[in-house]
PDB file of C-alpha atoms in Angstrom:
ATOM      1  CA  UNK A   1    -142.622  -6.935-114.729  1.00 72.00           C
ATOM      2  CA  UNK A   2    -140.889  -8.999-112.041  1.00 75.00           C
ATOM      3  CA  UNK A   3    -137.483  -7.893-113.303  1.00 82.00           C
ATOM      4  CA  UNK A   4    -138.464  -4.202-113.373  1.00 85.00           C
ATOM      5  CA  UNK A   5    -139.967  -4.484-109.891  1.00 88.00           C
ATOM      6  CA  UNK A   6    -136.838  -6.115-108.465  1.00 86.00           C
ATOM      7  CA  UNK A   7    -134.561  -3.516-110.065  1.00 86.00           C
ATOM      8  CA  UNK A   8    -136.665  -0.602-108.835  1.00 91.00           C
ATOM      9  CA  UNK A   9    -136.819  -2.179-105.373  1.00 91.00           C
ATOM     10  CA  UNK A  10    -133.048  -1.663-105.070  1.00 93.00           C
ATOM     11  CA  UNK A  11    -133.786   1.975-104.230  1.00 92.00           C
ATOM     12  CA  UNK A  12    -136.119   1.224-101.339  1.00 90.00           C
ATOM     13  CA  UNK A  13    -133.761  -1.468-100.022  1.00 92.00           C
ATOM     14  CA  UNK A  14    -130.556   0.586-100.042  1.00 93.00           C
ATOM     15  CA  UNK A  15    -132.098   4.012 -99.288  1.00 93.00           C
ATOM     16  CA  UNK A  16    -135.117   5.594 -97.596  1.00 91.00           C
ATOM     17  CA  UNK A  17    -136.626   6.446-100.988  1.00 88.00           C
ATOM     18  CA  UNK A  18    -140.076   4.801-101.083  1.00 84.00           C
ATOM     19  CA  UNK A  19    -140.425   2.803-104.276  1.00 81.00           C
ATOM     20  CA  UNK A  20    -141.658  -0.707-105.009  1.00 82.00           C
ATOM     21  CA  UNK A  21    -140.997  -3.359-102.364  1.00 84.00           C
ATOM     22  CA  UNK A  22    -139.885  -6.869-103.274  1.00 87.00           C
ATOM     23  CA  UNK A  23    -138.772 -10.042-101.459  1.00 90.00           C
ATOM     24  CA  UNK A  24    -135.140 -10.068-100.348  1.00 93.00           C
ATOM     25  CA  UNK A  25    -134.394 -12.969-102.700  1.00 95.00           C
ATOM     26  CA  UNK A  26    -135.514 -10.950-105.744  1.00 93.00           C
ATOM     27  CA  UNK A  27    -133.592  -7.876-104.605  1.00 94.00           C
ATOM     28  CA  UNK A  28    -130.465  -9.987-104.151  1.00 94.00           C
ATOM     29  CA  UNK A  29    -130.935 -11.650-107.543  1.00 95.00           C
ATOM     30  CA  UNK A  30    -130.857  -8.292-109.327  1.00 94.00           C
ATOM     31  CA  UNK A  31    -128.498  -6.507-106.931  1.00 96.00           C
ATOM     32  CA  UNK A  32    -125.863  -6.418-109.680  1.00 96.00           C
ATOM     33  CA  UNK A  33    -127.871  -3.428-110.970  1.00 96.00           C
ATOM     34  CA  UNK A  34    -127.640  -1.583-107.627  1.00 96.00           C
ATOM     35  CA  UNK A  35    -124.398   0.319-108.364  1.00 96.00           C
ATOM     36  CA  UNK A  36    -125.995   1.773-111.492  1.00 95.00           C
ATOM     37  CA  UNK A  37    -129.601   2.215-110.304  1.00 95.00           C
ATOM     38  CA  UNK A  38    -128.967   3.336-106.735  1.00 96.00           C
ATOM     39  CA  UNK A  39    -125.602   4.956-107.410  1.00 95.00           C
ATOM     40  CA  UNK A  40    -126.836   7.162-110.233  1.00 95.00           C
ATOM     41  CA  UNK A  41    -130.045   8.145-108.435  1.00 95.00           C
ATOM     42  CA  UNK A  42    -128.304   9.061-105.168  1.00 96.00           C
ATOM     43  CA  UNK A  43    -125.459  10.748-107.058  1.00 96.00           C
ATOM     44  CA  UNK A  44    -127.952  13.031-108.792  1.00 96.00           C
ATOM     45  CA  UNK A  45    -129.658  13.715-105.449  1.00 97.00           C
ATOM     46  CA  UNK A  46    -126.288  14.610-103.903  1.00 96.00           C
ATOM     47  CA  UNK A  47    -125.600  17.019-106.761  1.00 96.00           C
ATOM     48  CA  UNK A  48    -129.034  18.673-106.550  1.00 96.00           C
ATOM     49  CA  UNK A  49    -128.624  19.101-102.798  1.00 96.00           C
ATOM     50  CA  UNK A  50    -125.221  20.749-103.222  1.00 95.00           C
ATOM     51  CA  UNK A  51    -126.378  22.859-106.169  1.00 94.00           C
ATOM     52  CA  UNK A  52    -129.324  24.306-104.226  1.00 94.00           C
ATOM     53  CA  UNK A  53    -127.625  24.803-100.865  1.00 94.00           C
ATOM     54  CA  UNK A  54    -124.385  26.100-102.370  1.00 90.00           C
ATOM     55  CA  UNK A  55    -126.414  29.006-103.716  1.00 88.00           C
ATOM     56  CA  UNK A  56    -127.425  29.989-100.157  1.00 89.00           C
ATOM     57  CA  UNK A  57    -124.537  28.745 -98.003  1.00 90.00           C
ATOM     58  CA  UNK A  58    -121.514  28.722-100.283  1.00 88.00           C
ATOM     59  CA  UNK A  59    -118.848  26.117 -99.498  1.00 87.00           C
ATOM     60  CA  UNK A  60    -120.521  25.279 -96.169  1.00 90.00           C
ATOM     61  CA  UNK A  61    -122.987  23.235 -98.208  1.00 91.00           C
ATOM     62  CA  UNK A  62    -120.252  20.675 -98.908  1.00 92.00           C
ATOM     63  CA  UNK A  63    -119.983  19.889 -95.190  1.00 92.00           C
ATOM     64  CA  UNK A  64    -123.740  19.342 -95.069  1.00 95.00           C
ATOM     65  CA  UNK A  65    -123.289  16.602 -97.656  1.00 95.00           C
ATOM     66  CA  UNK A  66    -122.261  14.277 -94.797  1.00 94.00           C
ATOM     67  CA  UNK A  67    -125.627  14.278 -92.961  1.00 95.00           C
ATOM     68  CA  UNK A  68    -127.532  14.430 -96.249  1.00 97.00           C
ATOM     69  CA  UNK A  69    -125.879  11.263 -97.548  1.00 96.00           C
ATOM     70  CA  UNK A  70    -126.567   9.437 -94.282  1.00 96.00           C
ATOM     71  CA  UNK A  71    -130.203  10.554 -94.195  1.00 95.00           C
ATOM     72  CA  UNK A  72    -130.758   9.268 -97.744  1.00 94.00           C
ATOM     73  CA  UNK A  73    -129.228   5.941 -96.713  1.00 93.00           C
ATOM     74  CA  UNK A  74    -131.418   5.826 -93.628  1.00 90.00           C
ATOM     75  CA  UNK A  75    -128.289   5.516 -91.430  1.00 89.00           C
ATOM     76  CA  UNK A  76    -128.332   1.744 -92.096  1.00 87.00           C
ATOM     77  CA  UNK A  77    -124.854   1.624 -93.621  1.00 92.00           C
ATOM     78  CA  UNK A  78    -123.486   3.880 -90.878  1.00 93.00           C
ATOM     79  CA  UNK A  79    -124.827   1.399 -88.332  1.00 92.00           C
ATOM     80  CA  UNK A  80    -122.766  -1.281 -90.066  1.00 93.00           C
ATOM     81  CA  UNK A  81    -119.646   0.871 -89.740  1.00 96.00           C
ATOM     82  CA  UNK A  82    -120.277   1.311 -86.006  1.00 94.00           C
ATOM     83  CA  UNK A  83    -120.871  -2.412 -85.459  1.00 94.00           C
ATOM     84  CA  UNK A  84    -117.748  -3.355 -87.380  1.00 95.00           C
ATOM     85  CA  UNK A  85    -115.698  -0.794 -85.449  1.00 95.00           C
ATOM     86  CA  UNK A  86    -116.669  -2.465 -82.186  1.00 94.00           C
ATOM     87  CA  UNK A  87    -116.003  -5.932 -83.616  1.00 94.00           C
ATOM     88  CA  UNK A  88    -112.463  -4.932 -84.620  1.00 93.00           C
ATOM     89  CA  UNK A  89    -111.603  -4.303 -80.974  1.00 92.00           C
ATOM     90  CA  UNK A  90    -112.255  -7.946 -80.032  1.00 92.00           C
ATOM     91  CA  UNK A  91    -109.501 -10.521 -80.587  1.00 91.00           C
ATOM     92  CA  UNK A  92    -111.468 -13.730 -80.082  1.00 92.00           C
ATOM     93  CA  UNK A  93    -113.261 -14.653 -83.311  1.00 93.00           C
ATOM     94  CA  UNK A  94    -116.502 -15.971 -81.802  1.00 92.00           C
ATOM     95  CA  UNK A  95    -116.773 -12.991 -79.460  1.00 92.00           C
ATOM     96  CA  UNK A  96    -116.068 -10.710 -82.423  1.00 93.00           C
ATOM     97  CA  UNK A  97    -119.071 -12.116 -84.289  1.00 92.00           C
ATOM     98  CA  UNK A  98    -121.203 -11.670 -81.185  1.00 91.00           C
ATOM     99  CA  UNK A  99    -120.126  -8.030 -80.821  1.00 89.00           C
ATOM    100  CA  UNK A 100    -120.825  -7.462 -84.530  1.00 90.00           C
ATOM    101  CA  UNK A 101    -124.496  -8.211 -83.895  1.00 84.00           C
ATOM    102  CA  UNK A 102    -124.594  -6.409 -80.540  1.00 79.00           C
ATOM    103  CA  UNK A 103    -126.637  -3.199 -80.280  1.00 73.00           C
ATOM    104  CA  UNK A 104    -124.189  -1.612 -77.841  1.00 77.00           C
ATOM    105  CA  UNK A 105    -121.830   1.106 -79.079  1.00 80.00           C
ATOM    106  CA  UNK A 106    -118.256   1.039 -77.797  1.00 84.00           C
ATOM    107  CA  UNK A 107    -114.938   2.808 -78.291  1.00 87.00           C
ATOM    108  CA  UNK A 108    -114.220   0.977 -81.548  1.00 91.00           C
ATOM    109  CA  UNK A 109    -117.412   2.344 -83.065  1.00 92.00           C
ATOM    110  CA  UNK A 110    -116.602   5.887 -81.954  1.00 94.00           C
ATOM    111  CA  UNK A 111    -113.051   5.611 -83.285  1.00 96.00           C
ATOM    112  CA  UNK A 112    -114.101   4.334 -86.711  1.00 96.00           C
ATOM    113  CA  UNK A 113    -116.830   6.987 -86.866  1.00 96.00           C
ATOM    114  CA  UNK A 114    -114.210   9.683 -86.283  1.00 97.00           C
ATOM    115  CA  UNK A 115    -112.055   8.226 -89.067  1.00 96.00           C
ATOM    116  CA  UNK A 116    -115.050   8.301 -91.419  1.00 97.00           C
ATOM    117  CA  UNK A 117    -116.018  11.884 -90.549  1.00 96.00           C
ATOM    118  CA  UNK A 118    -112.437  13.159 -90.865  1.00 96.00           C
ATOM    119  CA  UNK A 119    -111.967  11.515 -94.279  1.00 95.00           C
ATOM    120  CA  UNK A 120    -115.324  12.913 -95.418  1.00 96.00           C
ATOM    121  CA  UNK A 121    -114.427  16.436 -94.254  1.00 95.00           C
ATOM    122  CA  UNK A 122    -111.064  16.258 -96.043  1.00 94.00           C
ATOM    123  CA  UNK A 123    -112.817  14.991 -99.186  1.00 93.00           C
ATOM    124  CA  UNK A 124    -115.239  17.930 -99.164  1.00 92.00           C
ATOM    125  CA  UNK A 125    -112.689  20.657 -98.432  1.00 89.00           C
ATOM    126  CA  UNK A 126    -111.779  21.153-102.095  1.00 84.00           C
ATOM    127  CA  UNK A 127    -114.734  19.363-103.647  1.00 88.00           C
ATOM    128  CA  UNK A 128    -115.998  20.848-106.884  1.00 86.00           C
ATOM    129  CA  UNK A 129    -119.655  21.080-107.795  1.00 87.00           C
ATOM    130  CA  UNK A 130    -119.527  18.259-110.325  1.00 87.00           C
ATOM    131  CA  UNK A 131    -122.218  15.656-110.881  1.00 89.00           C
ATOM    132  CA  UNK A 132    -119.653  13.238-112.354  1.00 90.00           C
ATOM    133  CA  UNK A 133    -117.542  13.227-109.176  1.00 91.00           C
ATOM    134  CA  UNK A 134    -120.592  12.406-107.061  1.00 94.00           C
ATOM    135  CA  UNK A 135    -121.852   9.790-109.515  1.00 94.00           C
ATOM    136  CA  UNK A 136    -118.467   8.059-109.563  1.00 93.00           C
ATOM    137  CA  UNK A 137    -118.226   7.896-105.767  1.00 95.00           C
ATOM    138  CA  UNK A 138    -121.795   6.606-105.342  1.00 96.00           C
ATOM    139  CA  UNK A 139    -121.481   3.955-108.064  1.00 97.00           C
ATOM    140  CA  UNK A 140    -118.042   2.720-107.019  1.00 97.00           C
ATOM    141  CA  UNK A 141    -118.799   2.498-103.292  1.00 97.00           C
ATOM    142  CA  UNK A 142    -121.800   0.279-104.001  1.00 97.00           C
ATOM    143  CA  UNK A 143    -119.917  -1.763-106.592  1.00 98.00           C
ATOM    144  CA  UNK A 144    -117.228  -2.566-104.018  1.00 98.00           C
ATOM    145  CA  UNK A 145    -119.867  -3.742-101.543  1.00 97.00           C
ATOM    146  CA  UNK A 146    -121.847  -5.879-104.007  1.00 98.00           C
ATOM    147  CA  UNK A 147    -118.620  -7.411-105.339  1.00 97.00           C
ATOM    148  CA  UNK A 148    -117.718  -8.516-101.812  1.00 98.00           C
ATOM    149  CA  UNK A 149    -121.152 -10.093-101.338  1.00 97.00           C
ATOM    150  CA  UNK A 150    -120.650 -11.962-104.612  1.00 97.00           C
ATOM    151  CA  UNK A 151    -117.148 -13.226-103.844  1.00 96.00           C
ATOM    152  CA  UNK A 152    -117.112 -14.061-100.138  1.00 96.00           C
ATOM    153  CA  UNK A 153    -119.329 -16.653 -98.423  1.00 96.00           C
ATOM    154  CA  UNK A 154    -121.400 -15.342 -95.503  1.00 96.00           C
ATOM    155  CA  UNK A 155    -120.387 -15.531 -91.871  1.00 94.00           C
ATOM    156  CA  UNK A 156    -122.433 -17.617 -89.494  1.00 89.00           C
ATOM    157  CA  UNK A 157    -125.775 -15.981 -88.719  1.00 86.00           C
ATOM    158  CA  UNK A 158    -125.785 -13.442 -91.556  1.00 91.00           C
ATOM    159  CA  UNK A 159    -129.007 -14.186 -93.423  1.00 94.00           C
ATOM    160  CA  UNK A 160    -128.690 -11.159 -95.710  1.00 94.00           C
ATOM    161  CA  UNK A 161    -125.168 -12.045 -96.832  1.00 95.00           C
ATOM    162  CA  UNK A 162    -126.220 -15.663 -97.407  1.00 96.00           C
ATOM    163  CA  UNK A 163    -129.109 -14.668 -99.680  1.00 96.00           C
ATOM    164  CA  UNK A 164    -126.937 -12.283-101.697  1.00 97.00           C
ATOM    165  CA  UNK A 165    -124.102 -14.805-101.956  1.00 96.00           C
ATOM    166  CA  UNK A 166    -126.466 -17.530-103.173  1.00 96.00           C
ATOM    167  CA  UNK A 167    -127.893 -15.225-105.851  1.00 95.00           C
ATOM    168  CA  UNK A 168    -124.581 -13.729-107.008  1.00 95.00           C
ATOM    169  CA  UNK A 169    -121.808 -16.254-106.512  1.00 92.00           C
ATOM    170  CA  UNK A 170    -121.047 -18.356-109.562  1.00 88.00           C
ATOM    171  CA  UNK A 171    -123.037 -16.012-111.817  1.00 90.00           C
ATOM    172  CA  UNK A 172    -119.955 -14.657-113.547  1.00 93.00           C
ATOM    173  CA  UNK A 173    -121.949 -12.431-115.912  1.00 95.00           C
ATOM    174  CA  UNK A 174    -123.467 -10.567-112.959  1.00 95.00           C
ATOM    175  CA  UNK A 175    -120.022  -9.876-111.536  1.00 96.00           C
ATOM    176  CA  UNK A 176    -118.810  -8.713-114.953  1.00 96.00           C
ATOM    177  CA  UNK A 177    -121.777  -6.340-115.305  1.00 96.00           C
ATOM    178  CA  UNK A 178    -120.954  -4.775-111.937  1.00 96.00           C
ATOM    179  CA  UNK A 179    -117.444  -4.042-113.192  1.00 96.00           C
ATOM    180  CA  UNK A 180    -118.834  -2.641-116.466  1.00 95.00           C
ATOM    181  CA  UNK A 181    -120.898  -0.177-114.419  1.00 94.00           C
ATOM    182  CA  UNK A 182    -117.707   0.867-112.651  1.00 94.00           C
ATOM    183  CA  UNK A 183    -115.877   1.208-115.971  1.00 92.00           C
ATOM    184  CA  UNK A 184    -118.514   3.601-117.309  1.00 89.00           C
ATOM    185  CA  UNK A 185    -118.103   6.049-114.452  1.00 86.00           C
ATOM    186  CA  UNK A 186    -114.355   5.944-113.877  1.00 85.00           C
ATOM    187  CA  UNK A 187    -111.280   7.442-115.521  1.00 84.00           C
ATOM    188  CA  UNK A 188    -108.302   5.082-115.479  1.00 83.00           C
ATOM    189  CA  UNK A 189    -106.729   6.282-112.178  1.00 86.00           C
ATOM    190  CA  UNK A 190    -110.094   5.933-110.420  1.00 90.00           C
ATOM    191  CA  UNK A 191    -110.404   2.395-111.805  1.00 92.00           C
ATOM    192  CA  UNK A 192    -107.068   1.629-110.183  1.00 93.00           C
ATOM    193  CA  UNK A 193    -108.303   3.098-106.893  1.00 94.00           C
ATOM    194  CA  UNK A 194    -111.449   0.955-107.159  1.00 96.00           C
ATOM    195  CA  UNK A 195    -109.407  -2.196-107.711  1.00 96.00           C
ATOM    196  CA  UNK A 196    -107.034  -1.468-104.821  1.00 97.00           C
ATOM    197  CA  UNK A 197    -109.786  -0.498-102.382  1.00 97.00           C
ATOM    198  CA  UNK A 198    -111.991  -3.464-103.262  1.00 98.00           C
ATOM    199  CA  UNK A 199    -109.070  -5.879-102.852  1.00 98.00           C
ATOM    200  CA  UNK A 200    -108.220  -4.211 -99.528  1.00 98.00           C
ATOM    201  CA  UNK A 201    -111.796  -4.539 -98.251  1.00 98.00           C
ATOM    202  CA  UNK A 202    -111.916  -8.168 -99.425  1.00 98.00           C
ATOM    203  CA  UNK A 203    -108.682  -8.930 -97.572  1.00 97.00           C
ATOM    204  CA  UNK A 204    -109.862  -7.086 -94.459  1.00 97.00           C
ATOM    205  CA  UNK A 205    -113.165  -8.967 -94.479  1.00 97.00           C
ATOM    206  CA  UNK A 206    -111.506 -12.343 -94.926  1.00 96.00           C
ATOM    207  CA  UNK A 207    -108.952 -11.782 -92.170  1.00 96.00           C
ATOM    208  CA  UNK A 208    -111.260 -10.222 -89.580  1.00 95.00           C
ATOM    209  CA  UNK A 209    -114.641 -11.895 -90.166  1.00 95.00           C
ATOM    210  CA  UNK A 210    -113.727 -14.815 -92.473  1.00 94.00           C
ATOM    211  CA  UNK A 211    -116.778 -14.027 -94.574  1.00 95.00           C
ATOM    212  CA  UNK A 212    -119.221 -11.316 -95.598  1.00 96.00           C
ATOM    213  CA  UNK A 213    -122.085  -9.824 -93.613  1.00 96.00           C
ATOM    214  CA  UNK A 214    -124.663  -7.080 -93.969  1.00 94.00           C
ATOM    215  CA  UNK A 215    -122.856  -4.962 -91.383  1.00 95.00           C
ATOM    216  CA  UNK A 216    -119.556  -5.287 -93.201  1.00 97.00           C
ATOM    217  CA  UNK A 217    -120.886  -4.213 -96.602  1.00 96.00           C
ATOM    218  CA  UNK A 218    -122.575  -1.284 -94.849  1.00 96.00           C
ATOM    219  CA  UNK A 219    -119.154  -0.364 -93.487  1.00 97.00           C
ATOM    220  CA  UNK A 220    -117.649  -0.673 -96.988  1.00 98.00           C
ATOM    221  CA  UNK A 221    -120.256   1.597 -98.602  1.00 97.00           C
ATOM    222  CA  UNK A 222    -119.919   4.159 -95.811  1.00 97.00           C
ATOM    223  CA  UNK A 223    -116.128   4.391 -95.653  1.00 97.00           C
ATOM    224  CA  UNK A 224    -115.347   3.929 -99.346  1.00 97.00           C
ATOM    225  CA  UNK A 225    -117.688   6.735-100.464  1.00 97.00           C
ATOM    226  CA  UNK A 226    -115.563   9.629 -99.105  1.00 96.00           C
ATOM    227  CA  UNK A 227    -112.398   7.811-100.223  1.00 96.00           C
ATOM    228  CA  UNK A 228    -113.707   7.612-103.784  1.00 96.00           C
ATOM    229  CA  UNK A 229    -114.829  11.242-103.503  1.00 94.00           C
ATOM    230  CA  UNK A 230    -111.307  12.206-102.507  1.00 92.00           C
ATOM    231  CA  UNK A 231    -109.733  10.384-105.459  1.00 91.00           C
ATOM    232  CA  UNK A 232    -112.383  11.529-107.951  1.00 86.00           C
ATOM    233  CA  UNK A 233    -112.006  15.154-106.848  1.00 82.00           C
ATOM    234  CA  UNK A 234    -108.262  15.013-107.536  1.00 76.00           C
ATOM    235  CA  UNK A 235    -108.872  13.456-110.962  1.00 70.00           C
ATOM    236  CA  UNK A 236    -111.886  15.479-112.063  1.00 57.00           C
ATOM    237  CA  UNK A 237    -109.946  16.840-115.043  1.00 48.00           C
ATOM    238  CA  UNK A 238    -109.789  13.332-116.490  1.00 51.00           C
ATOM    239  CA  UNK A 239    -112.739  11.892-118.360  1.00 52.00           C
ATOM    240  CA  UNK A 240    -114.681   8.740-117.594  1.00 54.00           C
ATOM    241  CA  UNK A 241    -116.102   6.643-120.416  1.00 53.00           C
ATOM    242  CA  UNK A 242    -119.565   8.107-119.768  1.00 55.00           C
ATOM    243  CA  UNK A 243    -118.275  11.683-120.010  1.00 55.00           C
ATOM    244  CA  UNK A 244    -116.473  10.936-123.267  1.00 51.00           C
ATOM    245  CA  UNK A 245    -119.600   9.372-124.753  1.00 51.00           C
ATOM    246  CA  UNK A 246    -121.663  12.428-123.797  1.00 52.00           C
ATOM    247  CA  UNK A 247    -119.065  14.782-125.293  1.00 50.00           C
ATOM    248  CA  UNK A 248    -118.810  12.804-128.521  1.00 49.00           C
ATOM    249  CA  UNK A 249    -122.586  12.704-128.780  1.00 52.00           C
TER     250      UNK A 249
END
């Protein structure tokens, strides 16, 4: 019962969907299931939203995917992107950490927000109404974020990152399961994109913050989602393992 509760609580922690609540420690302990549980659920929601509104609005519905995704996430991950954007503008490391936790919004936040919106718009311009494309992007964006929490120690003052790191780091089987979830939803070229993007975000985190934080993984989920959408849309003709299994069945 505890395991089921902690797994179901991933939805209420990472989205605004009201499910079972659980202590942060339990959520972190089973967060290796988040790419699958949260990614699949939100991917299906994204598809249903597009399917319904495409009937009334045509291709305009794809642009509305941007606010819909952020509403489902409760704007929490977007807030991380804004905070990290401001932090990037500061050269001094200690001041950078202070700005990361500051509630003020500066030019760095606005600039990174524009980058995110532009990438998202480009990703939706030729997006096809495919549940597998949306599932892949949702699962992979969360897998990148959870992998970073598992691999990098937390920065000073990041309680969330510390809890997740303590529950994930050194548990090799949890890390492997995260990658298995990615493998199920990705054709080979998308797997390559996942590897390259995750390594890039790891490098960026290590060089700019010297450790993980809740704001940074929010930034990763936010920015990587349209990037994975863009790649998945270009490769939609190729089959993921999950698609092949469904076809063979």
